[in-house]
């Protein structure tokens, strides 16, 4: 007789393989097994140690740009030293076999580094800088994680900042349009490693459900979404995809 874990993996594999359009949305938990802290939760999470509005809002940057810059440079060095885990690699491999639209709230770039070709990065990219003045439009790769805070080399009128989406800022219109279109059309929606507290991302599962999609959550802890999904896999994502990868080969 198959053990419970094996049955779960076989069911998940079958669900993925028979999906006509699969949407996967990931959050910070998918990178937890790569050693990157989540935002909410245990005592190592960012928002249990730091004030989100000081570090992740335009107001916080205006108040203390050096504080914000230093925090992001520290995070860049952490992410630069981290490696993708089985969940990142498994999702990249899955996209070779099924029509998969991958949405991430993560800014760490680990899905790309694991080989995912198309990733809708809702909250931007940690490893890029842009001018704080939105009408300037200057962007550059953030290569030197010890580089000082500088004014924009193009317009000279504002500081460079990380190319991420802070609280109160709009996500790119194209990322929202693409995500909403994909979630409206999918038959299976999988939420992995997100607390489902931050909008608009947290609303995509409801859009998928309203269109009749099956909702699956992979997260060791209960979230704002748990009571609404059809199937909860209360396990770490890396562990689930480690098992799934052996079936995908
Ligand atoms: C594991 C695991 C393992 C652990 N395996 N799982 C509607 C209603 C209410 C409020 C709003 C609303 N619309 C907009 C708002 C305001 C706001 C918002 O949502 N606030 C809520 C907090 C209440 N949203 C915005 O401001 C957004 N902008 C916007 O909507 O513009 C228009 C507008 C503005 C204002 C008002 C109305 C409209 C922008 C949001 C930007 C979020 N930015 C951040 C920082 C990005 C840059 C950076 O990285 O520094 O994005 S905040 C942070 O939260 C980050 C994340 O992407 C985001 C989501 O976090 P996530 O991924 O869910 O992580 P955690 O830590 O919360 O959860 C981790 C999970 O993993 C846990 O569940 C663990 O159990 C699990 N886990 N190990 C699997 N191994």
XYZ file of C-alpha atoms and ligand atoms in Angstrom:
329
model
C 0.000 0.000 0.000
C 1.304 3.467 -0.897
C 2.252 5.664 2.018
C 0.289 8.901 2.544
C 3.190 11.066 1.332
C 3.605 9.051 -1.873
C -0.129 9.173 -2.555
C -0.137 12.935 -2.084
C 2.765 13.321 -4.532
C 1.125 11.043 -7.105
C -2.140 13.030 -6.825
C -0.295 16.322 -7.172
C 1.668 15.005 -10.155
C -1.559 13.829 -11.836
C -3.268 17.160 -11.114
C -0.372 19.078 -12.663
C -0.067 16.773 -15.683
C -3.773 16.934 -16.502
C -4.114 20.707 -15.950
C -5.048 22.568 -19.113
C -3.743 25.869 -17.759
C -1.823 25.909 -14.526
C -1.079 29.102 -12.582
C 1.413 29.013 -9.734
C 1.859 31.995 -7.434
C 4.821 31.985 -5.070
C 5.766 34.060 -2.041
C 8.664 34.358 0.355
C 8.148 30.829 1.742
C 9.336 29.295 -1.528
C 12.779 30.779 -0.854
C 12.828 29.936 2.873
C 14.639 26.657 2.243
C 17.283 28.667 0.342
C 17.989 30.472 3.612
C 16.169 33.715 2.794
C 13.968 35.133 5.542
C 10.206 35.495 5.067
C 8.466 38.788 5.849
C 5.944 37.596 8.411
C 5.984 34.800 10.945
C 8.780 33.588 13.194
C 11.351 35.707 15.024
C 13.724 35.644 12.030
C 11.170 37.194 9.662
C 11.873 40.705 8.393
C 8.746 42.388 9.738
C 9.202 40.892 13.190
C 12.626 42.584 13.303
C 12.090 45.756 11.254
C 9.297 48.271 10.653
C 7.903 47.656 7.127
C 6.890 51.268 6.654
C 10.409 52.494 7.498
C 12.058 50.097 5.053
C 9.461 49.356 2.372
C 7.655 52.599 1.628
C 8.499 55.766 -0.306
C 7.880 57.760 2.893
C 10.477 55.656 4.733
C 12.996 56.253 1.931
C 12.409 60.015 1.934
C 12.825 60.054 5.727
C 16.042 58.003 5.837
C 17.386 56.961 2.399
C 20.667 55.667 3.836
C 18.846 53.308 6.246
C 16.744 51.863 3.430
C 19.697 51.611 1.039
C 21.833 49.770 3.621
C 19.041 47.274 4.332
C 18.576 46.469 0.660
C 22.329 46.149 0.072
C 22.455 43.694 2.999
C 19.568 41.717 1.493
C 21.295 41.686 -1.898
C 24.374 40.112 -0.388
C 22.199 37.459 1.328
C 20.347 36.626 -1.890
C 23.547 36.726 -3.948
C 25.017 34.023 -1.709
C 21.832 31.871 -1.713
C 21.010 29.085 -4.157
C 17.634 28.078 -5.634
C 16.064 25.062 -3.925
C 14.061 22.057 -5.134
C 10.861 24.125 -5.378
C 12.454 26.682 -7.735
C 14.032 23.908 -9.852
C 10.871 21.779 -9.788
C 8.716 24.669 -11.057
C 11.195 25.347 -13.879
C 11.079 21.639 -14.832
C 7.283 21.506 -14.585
C 7.012 24.319 -17.141
C 8.709 21.993 -19.678
C 5.796 19.548 -19.375
C 2.636 21.626 -18.791
C 1.352 25.109 -19.727
C 2.377 26.970 -16.603
C 2.101 30.683 -15.825
C 4.396 31.528 -12.928
C 3.624 34.587 -10.795
C 5.941 35.523 -7.954
C 5.791 38.163 -5.255
C 9.478 37.532 -4.639
C 12.133 39.971 -5.749
C 15.046 37.554 -5.261
C 15.315 36.275 -8.854
C 15.703 32.650 -7.714
C 13.045 31.367 -10.142
C 15.083 32.778 -13.045
C 18.291 31.366 -11.602
C 16.639 27.934 -11.404
C 15.815 28.109 -15.116
C 12.236 29.453 -15.248
C 12.068 31.331 -18.554
C 8.958 33.403 -17.940
C 8.228 34.758 -14.489
C 5.750 37.521 -13.728
C 7.607 39.395 -10.957
C 4.847 41.409 -9.282
C 6.975 43.227 -6.716
C 9.996 43.988 -8.874
C 13.623 42.923 -8.806
C 16.044 43.214 -5.919
C 19.101 43.125 -8.183
C 18.122 46.271 -10.091
C 18.175 49.952 -9.168
C 16.006 52.712 -10.549
C 15.774 56.456 -10.127
C 13.490 57.519 -7.263
C 12.081 60.149 -9.627
C 9.532 58.125 -11.655
C 9.577 60.542 -14.578
C 13.338 59.927 -15.071
C 13.020 56.202 -15.833
C 16.729 55.381 -15.332
C 17.405 51.710 -14.434
C 20.611 49.738 -13.935
C 21.767 46.353 -12.662
C 22.770 46.395 -9.002
C 26.134 44.661 -9.242
C 28.102 46.007 -6.286
C 26.428 45.136 -2.980
C 28.720 47.515 -1.112
C 28.161 50.472 -3.446
C 27.132 53.671 -1.651
C 23.805 55.449 -2.020
C 24.150 57.811 -4.996
C 22.103 60.314 -6.952
C 20.820 59.220 -10.338
C 23.593 59.460 -12.987
C 21.007 60.479 -15.617
C 18.880 63.200 -14.013
C 21.045 64.046 -10.961
C 17.848 65.086 -9.183
C 17.026 62.081 -6.969
C 18.645 59.064 -5.314
C 18.810 55.648 -6.890
C 16.576 53.122 -5.094
C 15.973 49.377 -5.433
C 13.626 48.462 -8.297
C 11.009 46.904 -6.000
C 7.377 47.746 -5.204
C 6.880 49.279 -1.768
C 3.655 49.634 0.199
C 1.373 52.232 -1.333
C 3.082 51.958 -4.732
C 1.413 50.551 -7.814
C 2.488 47.287 -9.331
C 3.211 47.490 -13.076
C -0.017 47.535 -15.051
C 1.249 44.790 -17.375
C 2.072 42.429 -14.484
C -1.433 42.854 -13.060
C -3.105 42.463 -16.466
C -1.113 39.317 -17.307
C -1.729 37.786 -13.864
C -5.441 38.534 -13.913
C -5.810 37.137 -17.435
C -3.923 33.954 -16.516
C -5.841 33.421 -13.265
C -9.190 33.988 -15.013
C -8.339 31.329 -17.607
C -6.627 28.691 -15.453
C -8.199 25.442 -14.279
C -5.666 24.881 -11.461
C -4.246 27.655 -9.242
C -1.456 26.828 -6.802
C -0.449 29.210 -4.013
C 2.987 28.390 -2.612
C 4.711 29.972 0.385
C 2.670 33.141 0.722
C 0.712 34.388 3.724
C -1.834 35.837 1.222
C -2.049 39.105 3.123
C -0.685 41.575 0.578
C -2.904 42.878 -2.213
C -3.412 42.777 -5.126
C -1.538 39.424 -5.192
C -3.703 38.008 -2.399
C -6.799 38.493 -4.561
C -5.649 36.343 -7.489
C -6.769 33.071 -5.872
C -10.308 34.449 -5.548
C -10.267 35.443 -9.223
C -9.219 31.902 -10.139
C -11.882 30.372 -7.868
C -14.592 32.606 -9.327
C -13.676 31.211 -12.759
C -14.033 27.636 -11.481
C -10.360 26.747 -10.942
C -9.244 24.198 -8.380
C -7.231 25.938 -5.631
C -4.237 24.225 -4.040
C -2.057 25.646 -1.269
C 1.434 24.444 -0.360
C 2.434 25.974 2.976
C 3.354 24.382 6.327
C 1.301 27.064 8.157
C -2.334 28.125 7.810
C -2.836 31.395 5.908
C -5.579 33.856 4.986
C -6.290 31.572 2.012
C -6.319 28.159 3.687
C -10.050 28.017 4.462
C -10.897 28.805 0.818
C -8.762 26.235 -0.997
C -9.755 22.781 -2.225
C -6.544 21.076 -1.166
C -3.994 22.093 1.481
C -0.562 20.490 1.417
C 0.820 21.530 4.805
C 4.463 20.819 3.984
C 7.542 22.883 3.108
C 7.607 23.618 -0.626
C 11.152 22.324 -1.121
C 10.237 18.979 0.403
C 7.128 18.645 -1.808
C 9.040 19.500 -4.982
C 11.924 17.236 -4.090
C 9.434 14.349 -4.224
C 7.705 15.709 -7.316
C 10.972 16.095 -9.224
C 11.650 12.375 -8.993
C 8.278 11.784 -10.724
C 8.927 14.496 -13.336
C 12.127 12.779 -14.581
C 6.634 28.380 3.651
C 7.883 27.805 3.959
C 8.292 26.719 3.169
C 7.563 29.440 5.315
N 7.487 26.288 2.184
N 5.849 27.930 2.669
C -6.717 45.854 -0.390
C -7.032 45.587 0.923
C -6.185 45.987 1.945
C -4.999 46.655 1.695
C -4.688 46.902 0.379
C -5.531 46.506 -0.637
N -4.965 46.881 -1.820
C -3.782 47.470 -1.570
C -3.590 47.520 -0.241
C -2.391 48.096 0.457
C -1.200 47.164 0.460
C -1.562 45.879 1.198
O -1.864 44.861 0.628
N -1.484 45.925 2.520
C -1.778 44.726 3.329
C -0.535 44.343 4.128
C -2.969 45.055 4.198
N -0.739 46.867 -0.875
C 0.047 47.699 -1.537
O 0.395 48.757 -1.036
C 0.494 47.300 -2.924
N 0.242 48.372 -3.833
C -0.974 48.637 -4.324
O -1.898 47.857 -4.212
O -1.061 49.843 -5.008
C -2.350 50.428 -5.157
C -2.906 50.808 -3.774
C -2.098 51.366 -2.812
C -2.611 51.685 -1.548
C -3.952 51.442 -1.258
C -4.753 50.849 -2.222
C -4.233 50.541 -3.517
C 1.993 47.079 -2.960
C 2.433 45.927 -2.123
C 3.962 45.863 -2.128
C 4.485 44.786 -1.185
N 5.878 44.963 -1.031
C 6.632 43.981 -0.275
C 8.103 44.430 -0.276
C 8.698 44.223 -1.673
C 10.112 44.618 -1.761
C 11.007 43.807 -0.860
O 11.141 42.571 -1.011
O 11.604 44.433 -0.008
O 6.492 42.695 -0.898
S 6.012 43.710 1.372
C 6.304 41.970 1.381
O 5.042 41.250 1.453
C 6.910 41.648 0.009
C 6.232 40.357 -0.324
O 6.290 40.114 -1.716
C 4.842 40.570 0.203
C 4.076 39.287 0.442
O 4.704 38.484 1.384
P 4.670 36.902 1.251
O 5.416 36.497 0.047
O 3.289 36.416 1.377
O 5.553 36.473 2.506
P 5.122 36.281 4.041
O 6.367 36.421 4.825
O 3.988 37.130 4.392
O 4.605 34.777 4.095
C 5.525 33.698 3.922
C 4.740 32.419 3.955
O 5.624 31.355 3.664
C 4.119 32.098 5.335
O 2.740 31.788 5.163
C 4.881 30.859 5.799
O 4.086 29.941 6.532
C 5.302 30.267 4.487
N 6.477 29.388 4.509
N 8.426 28.471 4.990
C 6.287 26.890 1.965
N 9.455 26.101 3.382
